[in-house]
Amino acid sequence: AMAGEGGAYRLRCSLMGHGQDVRGLTCGLFPQGGFVSVSRDRTARLWAPDGLNRGFTEMHCMSGHSNFVSCVCIVPPSELYPRGLIATGGNDHNICIFTVDNPAPLYILKGHKNTVCSLSSGKFGTLLSGSWDTTAKVWLNERCMMTLQGHTAAIWAVKILPEQGLMLTGSADKTIKLWKAGRCERTFTGHEDCVRGLAVLSEMEFLSCANDASVRRWQISGECLQVYYGHTNYIYSISVFPKCKDFVTTGEDRSLRIWKKGECAQTIRLPAQSVWCCCVLDNGDIVVGASDGIIRVFTESVERTASAEEIQAFENELSQASIDPKTGDLGDINADDLPGREHLNDPGTRDGQTRLIKDNGKVEAYQWSTSEGRWIKIGDVVGSSGATQQTSGKVLFEGKEYDYVFTIDVNESGPSYKLPYNITDDPWLTAYNFLQKNDLNPMFLDQVAKFIMDNTRGQTLLSTSAQFSDPFTGAGRYVPGSSSGSSTVPAADPFTGTGRYVPGSASNAPGGGVDPYTGMGAYQSAAAKVENIYFPKKDAVTFDQANPTQILGKLKELNGSAAEEHKLTEDDLIILEKLLSATCNTSTETPTAQQLETLWKAVNWPEDIVFPALDILRLSVRHPTVNENFCSEKDHVQFIILLLKFLNPNGKQANQLLALRTLCNCFVSQAGQKLMMEQRDEIMTQAIEMKSGNNKNIHIALATLTLNYAVCLHKVNNIEGKAQCLSVISTVMEVVQDLEAIFRLLVALGTLISDDTTAVQLAKSLGVDSQIKKYASVSEPAKVKECCRFVVNLL
């Protein structure tokens, strides 16, 4: 029976080429029906189907990494590269980008601080990378756009989901995280060990596989729909069949398993301990890579099945494999209780079932093939060969892979220490670092180094430089914080009652001409061509509305009830009154150092009474002298710490609002802009937490802050900064209802992407275009609709 029931997979071909373990595979776009493989031998190879026989030909071999290559993905075609690009990640911390016809990299992406072990590509040229440095990074063309931080151990798997802006990461911390526009939206828990692979089933569902030997099917919304068991050891990779929910997995139990309708339909054993990777070609054939350096392709098609001789050769190779009983791949083995060869006369009950027999004192392992109705020998079970260590980097220590992990007892009574070691490491340096890390006596150096050398003798690889130091600190990168938990219900506003001073109760439209911020209600006939008066915006938007009398009245009232150490004297109050008139343009005097010292004393009041002082700060910081004073090199650290302290989601809303407005007003002068740009990462990360309330004035202030950043970023064209702003816009758009806030976010978006194709691509890849479309049909105020249409045209 060639095809058997349901078409069983059989060998199509075995491909030699790589010198060591094949660690990654991906379907190629070009040539059609081909694929790309990457290996510990530091190369990537492009394979094309061989027209004449059932095999593949190596088109070319790409090198660019100075250490093992561990993952690969295809970047979809663009106008510039119509055949797409090939991205590879390696143990040298780098990502190499190749064209399909050149063996040398087009460019190299640097920024990770440890092995890059997973890559996934999205639309518009975005690339997502996962690394043992516990971060994932989003790249666009040659730049890192954002860094996803939140996992507490190595990230082994990443996937960009079909819905724009959504990304998945799987980690050695046993969790999977869902990210939206660069912020962690949800954490999936359930796996009991390191998550190794991810595969997308649809916009709503995905699969994961892990070192706990299980596969899980999840809904994006968070629930685990199903757990699949079958493997007996780590599962390293998972790949989905085109256009259906069936999938394949490979792992450390020497097997490839094919899952159909939720069941393991077929198990194919390989003559190699670690089956590292798999991918499914468009025609349904399965490509697998293993620790023996051989790529094998399996097919259901009778036409493409290997010749009888090749299949026999594969079975012979399999039957000669030695299986180490200690791996537990075949369960607990007690050689004395095993039956003899006659046991193989009874047929198996399911495909992939294993049976052990004893023949002349030798233990042999067989596996049942349902399609062929026979037992196939899969190897000899041999006693463990002492303390030798497999050399394909399988030992995990703190979530990372090593060639060896030794247990070192420094003295009989004390604890034992784990010492991870790779063949490429310098034994002396490793010994030194080990002693340092565990605070052990340096006199053990010779002993530990000698121990390492004695126990790894003969295991050396190509000579390499001892250390791969990261040439790049990656400092100053955009690292969005993970999102905060619950949104707090805002406390009731303490200042109600008429005639009271309520910060932010009046609108804050700066006066003057035809400014879209004033919400001019001029009637325009539909025929008139609307010109884009909205963006790119050139100047900061400020909060200028002021009622000095009310502010001072409130300040005096609260001063009366303040504790002694905070009380302002009558003189202090007069000084603050002068400062207000100097900065609200009612007098021509320049603010004095004494006035600013008094203001600083007042803004350090306890948070339940500080708001009138903060309001004076908001108005004063627009004055060049005050701006220079608080934002210049000298005092800016205290100033920023003060304002960020008020951006606490559990704090008082009045303070949150005034701190945001003060930050917006800082942008009026050079000193303020410089400070805001230097502290952008901190400020934005704190400010975005203000989205959770439902106070529209706070939302408007947050949108304005983003807009003022967009104005600055448009001038300097800093793409990491733009990426952070786009992420904030996308996140805030989700929750904001108020149309004035929406309008300001739209202007910010338009300003950010004007005259910058990279920013346009990035906005699309974050899914911002689909988020804003609904505002194109807002009837009132007209500026929202008009501005939205201009932005949509750019996207």
Short mmCIF file of N, CA, C and O in Angstrom, two decimals, residues 106-186:
data_model
loop_
_atom_site.label_atom_id
_atom_site.label_comp_id
_atom_site.label_asym_id
_atom_site.label_seq_id
_atom_site.Cartn_x
_atom_site.Cartn_y
_atom_site.Cartn_z
N LEU A 106 22.98 42.23 2.61
CA LEU A 106 22.67 43.56 2.10
C LEU A 106 22.95 44.55 3.24
O LEU A 106 23.54 45.60 3.05
N TYR A 107 22.48 44.22 4.46
CA TYR A 107 22.84 45.00 5.65
C TYR A 107 22.65 44.13 6.89
O TYR A 107 22.09 43.04 6.82
N ILE A 108 23.17 44.63 8.01
CA ILE A 108 23.11 43.88 9.27
C ILE A 108 22.44 44.75 10.32
O ILE A 108 22.75 45.93 10.45
N LEU A 109 21.48 44.16 11.05
CA LEU A 109 20.78 44.89 12.10
C LEU A 109 21.41 44.55 13.45
O LEU A 109 21.47 43.38 13.83
N LYS A 110 21.92 45.57 14.13
CA LYS A 110 22.55 45.35 15.43
C LYS A 110 21.72 46.05 16.51
O LYS A 110 21.15 47.09 16.25
N GLY A 111 21.71 45.49 17.70
CA GLY A 111 20.94 46.11 18.78
C GLY A 111 20.64 45.13 19.88
O GLY A 111 20.62 45.49 21.04
N HIS A 112 20.41 43.84 19.53
CA HIS A 112 20.19 42.85 20.59
C HIS A 112 21.49 42.60 21.34
O HIS A 112 22.58 42.76 20.79
N LYS A 113 21.36 42.18 22.61
CA LYS A 113 22.55 41.96 23.43
C LYS A 113 22.81 40.48 23.69
O LYS A 113 23.62 40.13 24.53
N ASN A 114 22.08 39.61 22.98
CA ASN A 114 22.32 38.17 23.11
C ASN A 114 21.77 37.51 21.86
O ASN A 114 21.26 38.19 20.96
N THR A 115 21.85 36.17 21.82
CA THR A 115 21.40 35.42 20.64
C THR A 115 20.02 35.86 20.16
O THR A 115 19.09 36.00 20.96
N VAL A 116 19.90 36.04 18.84
CA VAL A 116 18.60 36.29 18.22
C VAL A 116 18.09 34.93 17.77
O VAL A 116 18.71 34.29 16.92
N CYS A 117 16.99 34.43 18.39
CA CYS A 117 16.60 33.05 18.10
C CYS A 117 15.25 32.92 17.42
O CYS A 117 14.78 31.82 17.19
N SER A 118 14.62 34.06 17.07
CA SER A 118 13.34 33.95 16.36
C SER A 118 13.08 35.23 15.58
O SER A 118 13.41 36.31 16.04
N LEU A 119 12.50 35.06 14.38
CA LEU A 119 12.19 36.21 13.51
C LEU A 119 10.82 35.99 12.88
O LEU A 119 10.44 34.86 12.59
N SER A 120 10.10 37.09 12.65
CA SER A 120 8.82 37.01 11.95
C SER A 120 8.63 38.31 11.19
O SER A 120 9.00 39.37 11.67
N SER A 121 8.07 38.22 9.97
CA SER A 121 7.92 39.45 9.20
C SER A 121 6.45 39.79 9.05
O SER A 121 5.59 38.92 9.09
N GLY A 122 6.20 41.09 8.89
CA GLY A 122 4.82 41.55 8.74
C GLY A 122 4.68 42.34 7.46
O GLY A 122 5.58 42.36 6.62
N LYS A 123 3.55 43.03 7.33
CA LYS A 123 3.34 43.86 6.14
C LYS A 123 4.22 45.10 6.21
O LYS A 123 4.72 45.44 7.28
N PHE A 124 4.39 45.76 5.08
CA PHE A 124 5.08 47.05 5.01
C PHE A 124 6.53 46.96 5.48
O PHE A 124 7.08 47.92 6.00
N GLY A 125 7.13 45.77 5.36
CA GLY A 125 8.56 45.66 5.65
C GLY A 125 8.94 45.57 7.11
O GLY A 125 10.11 45.65 7.45
N THR A 126 7.95 45.39 8.02
CA THR A 126 8.34 45.29 9.44
C THR A 126 8.88 43.89 9.73
O THR A 126 8.46 42.90 9.13
N LEU A 127 9.82 43.85 10.68
CA LEU A 127 10.43 42.59 11.09
C LEU A 127 10.42 42.57 12.61
O LEU A 127 10.75 43.57 13.26
N LEU A 128 10.02 41.42 13.19
CA LEU A 128 10.01 41.28 14.65
C LEU A 128 11.06 40.25 15.02
O LEU A 128 11.12 39.18 14.42
N SER A 129 11.91 40.59 15.99
CA SER A 129 12.96 39.64 16.40
C SER A 129 12.82 39.34 17.89
O SER A 129 12.43 40.21 18.67
N GLY A 130 13.15 38.10 18.27
CA GLY A 130 13.13 37.72 19.69
C GLY A 130 14.52 37.26 20.09
O GLY A 130 15.21 36.62 19.29
N SER A 131 14.92 37.58 21.32
CA SER A 131 16.29 37.28 21.71
C SER A 131 16.39 36.76 23.13
O SER A 131 15.50 36.98 23.96
N TRP A 132 17.52 36.11 23.40
CA TRP A 132 17.80 35.66 24.77
C TRP A 132 18.02 36.84 25.71
O TRP A 132 18.12 36.66 26.91
N ASP A 133 18.13 38.07 25.15
CA ASP A 133 18.31 39.23 26.04
C ASP A 133 16.97 39.63 26.69
O ASP A 133 16.87 40.68 27.30
N THR A 134 15.94 38.80 26.53
CA THR A 134 14.58 38.95 27.08
C THR A 134 13.72 40.00 26.39
O THR A 134 12.62 40.27 26.81
N THR A 135 14.23 40.60 25.32
CA THR A 135 13.43 41.60 24.61
C THR A 135 13.10 41.12 23.19
O THR A 135 13.75 40.24 22.64
N ALA A 136 12.06 41.73 22.64
CA ALA A 136 11.79 41.59 21.21
C ALA A 136 11.93 42.98 20.62
O ALA A 136 11.69 43.98 21.30
N LYS A 137 12.36 43.07 19.36
CA LYS A 137 12.51 44.37 18.73
C LYS A 137 11.74 44.40 17.42
O LYS A 137 11.67 43.39 16.71
N VAL A 138 11.17 45.57 17.14
CA VAL A 138 10.47 45.78 15.87
C VAL A 138 11.38 46.62 14.98
O VAL A 138 11.82 47.70 15.39
N TRP A 139 11.68 46.11 13.78
CA TRP A 139 12.59 46.79 12.85
C TRP A 139 11.80 47.20 11.61
O TRP A 139 10.87 46.51 11.19
N LEU A 140 12.21 48.31 11.03
CA LEU A 140 11.64 48.71 9.74
C LEU A 140 12.81 49.13 8.88
O LEU A 140 13.59 50.01 9.28
N ASN A 141 13.00 48.46 7.76
CA ASN A 141 14.16 48.67 6.92
C ASN A 141 15.42 48.49 7.78
O ASN A 141 15.59 47.43 8.36
N GLU A 142 16.25 49.51 7.93
CA GLU A 142 17.49 49.26 8.65
C GLU A 142 17.48 49.78 10.08
O GLU A 142 18.52 49.93 10.70
N ARG A 143 16.27 50.11 10.62
CA ARG A 143 16.24 50.77 11.92
C ARG A 143 15.39 49.99 12.92
O ARG A 143 14.39 49.39 12.56
N CYS A 144 15.81 50.06 14.19
CA CYS A 144 14.97 49.51 15.26
C CYS A 144 13.94 50.57 15.62
O CYS A 144 14.29 51.69 15.93
N MET A 145 12.66 50.20 15.54
CA MET A 145 11.58 51.15 15.81
C MET A 145 11.15 51.12 17.27
O MET A 145 10.82 52.13 17.85
N MET A 146 11.06 49.93 17.83
CA MET A 146 10.67 49.85 19.23
C MET A 146 11.17 48.54 19.83
O MET A 146 11.45 47.58 19.12
N THR A 147 11.28 48.53 21.14
CA THR A 147 11.73 47.35 21.87
C THR A 147 10.60 46.94 22.80
O THR A 147 10.04 47.79 23.50
N LEU A 148 10.23 45.66 22.76
CA LEU A 148 9.14 45.16 23.59
C LEU A 148 9.74 44.54 24.85
O LEU A 148 10.45 43.54 24.77
N GLN A 149 9.50 45.16 25.98
CA GLN A 149 10.07 44.68 27.23
C GLN A 149 8.98 44.24 28.18
O GLN A 149 7.98 44.92 28.30
N GLY A 150 9.21 43.12 28.86
CA GLY A 150 8.21 42.63 29.80
C GLY A 150 8.47 41.20 30.20
O GLY A 150 8.14 40.79 31.30
N HIS A 151 9.08 40.40 29.30
CA HIS A 151 9.41 39.02 29.68
C HIS A 151 10.57 39.03 30.67
O HIS A 151 11.42 39.91 30.64
N THR A 152 10.61 37.99 31.51
CA THR A 152 11.66 37.94 32.52
C THR A 152 12.74 36.92 32.16
O THR A 152 13.65 36.67 32.94
N ALA A 153 12.62 36.28 30.99
CA ALA A 153 13.65 35.33 30.56
C ALA A 153 13.71 35.38 29.03
O ALA A 153 12.96 36.12 28.40
N ALA A 154 14.62 34.57 28.46
CA ALA A 154 14.84 34.57 27.01
C ALA A 154 13.53 34.47 26.23
O ALA A 154 12.62 33.74 26.62
N ILE A 155 13.44 35.21 25.12
CA ILE A 155 12.30 35.06 24.20
C ILE A 155 12.73 34.08 23.11
O ILE A 155 13.69 34.33 22.38
N TRP A 156 12.03 32.95 23.02
CA TRP A 156 12.38 31.90 22.06
C TRP A 156 11.55 31.97 20.78
O TRP A 156 11.93 31.36 19.78
N ALA A 157 10.39 32.62 20.84
CA ALA A 157 9.50 32.58 19.67
C ALA A 157 8.79 33.92 19.50
O ALA A 157 8.38 34.52 20.50
N VAL A 158 8.67 34.38 18.26
CA VAL A 158 7.91 35.60 17.98
C VAL A 158 7.06 35.38 16.73
O VAL A 158 7.43 34.61 15.85
N LYS A 159 5.92 36.06 16.67
CA LYS A 159 5.07 36.01 15.47
C LYS A 159 4.31 37.32 15.33
O LYS A 159 3.75 37.82 16.30
N ILE A 160 4.29 37.86 14.12
CA ILE A 160 3.43 39.01 13.82
C ILE A 160 2.09 38.45 13.37
O ILE A 160 2.04 37.57 12.50
N LEU A 161 1.00 38.91 13.99
CA LEU A 161 -0.33 38.39 13.67
C LEU A 161 -0.90 39.11 12.45
O LEU A 161 -0.49 40.22 12.13
N PRO A 162 -1.90 38.47 11.78
CA PRO A 162 -2.46 39.10 10.57
C PRO A 162 -3.09 40.46 10.84
O PRO A 162 -3.00 41.36 10.02
N GLU A 163 -3.73 40.63 12.00
CA GLU A 163 -4.35 41.94 12.27
C GLU A 163 -3.24 42.93 12.61
O GLU A 163 -2.40 42.67 13.47
N GLN A 164 -3.25 44.07 11.92
CA GLN A 164 -2.11 44.98 12.03
C GLN A 164 -1.87 45.47 13.44
O GLN A 164 -2.80 45.74 14.19
N GLY A 165 -0.60 45.58 13.78
CA GLY A 165 -0.23 46.11 15.08
C GLY A 165 -0.19 45.06 16.17
O GLY A 165 0.23 45.35 17.28
N LEU A 166 -0.62 43.81 15.89
CA LEU A 166 -0.62 42.77 16.93
C LEU A 166 0.59 41.85 16.77
O LEU A 166 0.90 41.40 15.68
N MET A 167 1.26 41.56 17.88
CA MET A 167 2.45 40.71 17.85
C MET A 167 2.43 39.76 19.04
O MET A 167 1.91 40.10 20.10
N LEU A 168 3.02 38.57 18.86
CA LEU A 168 3.11 37.58 19.93
C LEU A 168 4.56 37.28 20.25
O LEU A 168 5.41 37.23 19.35
N THR A 169 4.86 37.05 21.54
CA THR A 169 6.20 36.60 21.93
C THR A 169 6.04 35.45 22.92
O THR A 169 5.14 35.47 23.77
N GLY A 170 6.89 34.43 22.79
CA GLY A 170 6.86 33.28 23.70
C GLY A 170 8.22 33.17 24.37
O GLY A 170 9.25 33.34 23.72
N SER A 171 8.22 32.87 25.68
CA SER A 171 9.48 33.01 26.43
C SER A 171 9.79 31.83 27.34
O SER A 171 8.91 31.04 27.70
N ALA A 172 11.05 31.78 27.77
CA ALA A 172 11.49 30.81 28.77
C ALA A 172 10.87 31.11 30.13
O ALA A 172 10.99 30.31 31.05
N ASP A 173 10.19 32.27 30.27
CA ASP A 173 9.48 32.52 31.54
C ASP A 173 8.12 31.80 31.55
O ASP A 173 7.29 32.04 32.43
N LYS A 174 7.90 30.93 30.54
CA LYS A 174 6.71 30.05 30.42
C LYS A 174 5.47 30.78 29.95
O LYS A 174 4.38 30.19 29.89
N THR A 175 5.58 32.07 29.64
CA THR A 175 4.39 32.82 29.21
C THR A 175 4.49 33.23 27.75
O THR A 175 5.57 33.22 27.15
N ILE A 176 3.32 33.59 27.21
CA ILE A 176 3.24 34.18 25.88
C ILE A 176 2.61 35.56 26.09
O ILE A 176 1.69 35.70 26.91
N LYS A 177 3.12 36.58 25.40
CA LYS A 177 2.53 37.91 25.54
C LYS A 177 2.02 38.39 24.18
O LYS A 177 2.64 38.14 23.15
N LEU A 178 0.87 39.09 24.24
CA LEU A 178 0.29 39.72 23.06
C LEU A 178 0.57 41.21 23.16
O LEU A 178 0.27 41.83 24.19
N TRP A 179 1.16 41.78 22.10
CA TRP A 179 1.50 43.21 22.10
C TRP A 179 0.67 43.91 21.05
O TRP A 179 0.47 43.39 19.95
N LYS A 180 0.21 45.10 21.40
CA LYS A 180 -0.51 45.90 20.41
C LYS A 180 0.17 47.25 20.32
O LYS A 180 0.34 47.94 21.32
N ALA A 181 0.60 47.61 19.12
CA ALA A 181 1.29 48.89 18.89
C ALA A 181 2.41 49.08 19.92
O ALA A 181 2.62 50.16 20.44
N GLY A 182 3.10 47.98 20.22
CA GLY A 182 4.28 48.08 21.07
C GLY A 182 4.02 48.02 22.56
O GLY A 182 4.94 48.17 23.35
N ARG A 183 2.76 47.79 22.97
CA ARG A 183 2.48 47.70 24.42
C ARG A 183 1.87 46.34 24.73
O ARG A 183 1.07 45.83 23.97
N CYS A 184 2.24 45.77 25.87
CA CYS A 184 1.72 44.44 26.23
C CYS A 184 0.24 44.54 26.60
O CYS A 184 -0.13 45.27 27.51
N GLU A 185 -0.59 43.81 25.86
CA GLU A 185 -2.03 43.84 26.08
C GLU A 185 -2.49 42.69 26.97
O GLU A 185 -3.47 42.78 27.67
N ARG A 186 -1.78 41.54 26.86
CA ARG A 186 -2.28 40.35 27.54
C ARG A 186 -1.15 39.35 27.70
O ARG A 186 -0.26 39.27 26.85
#
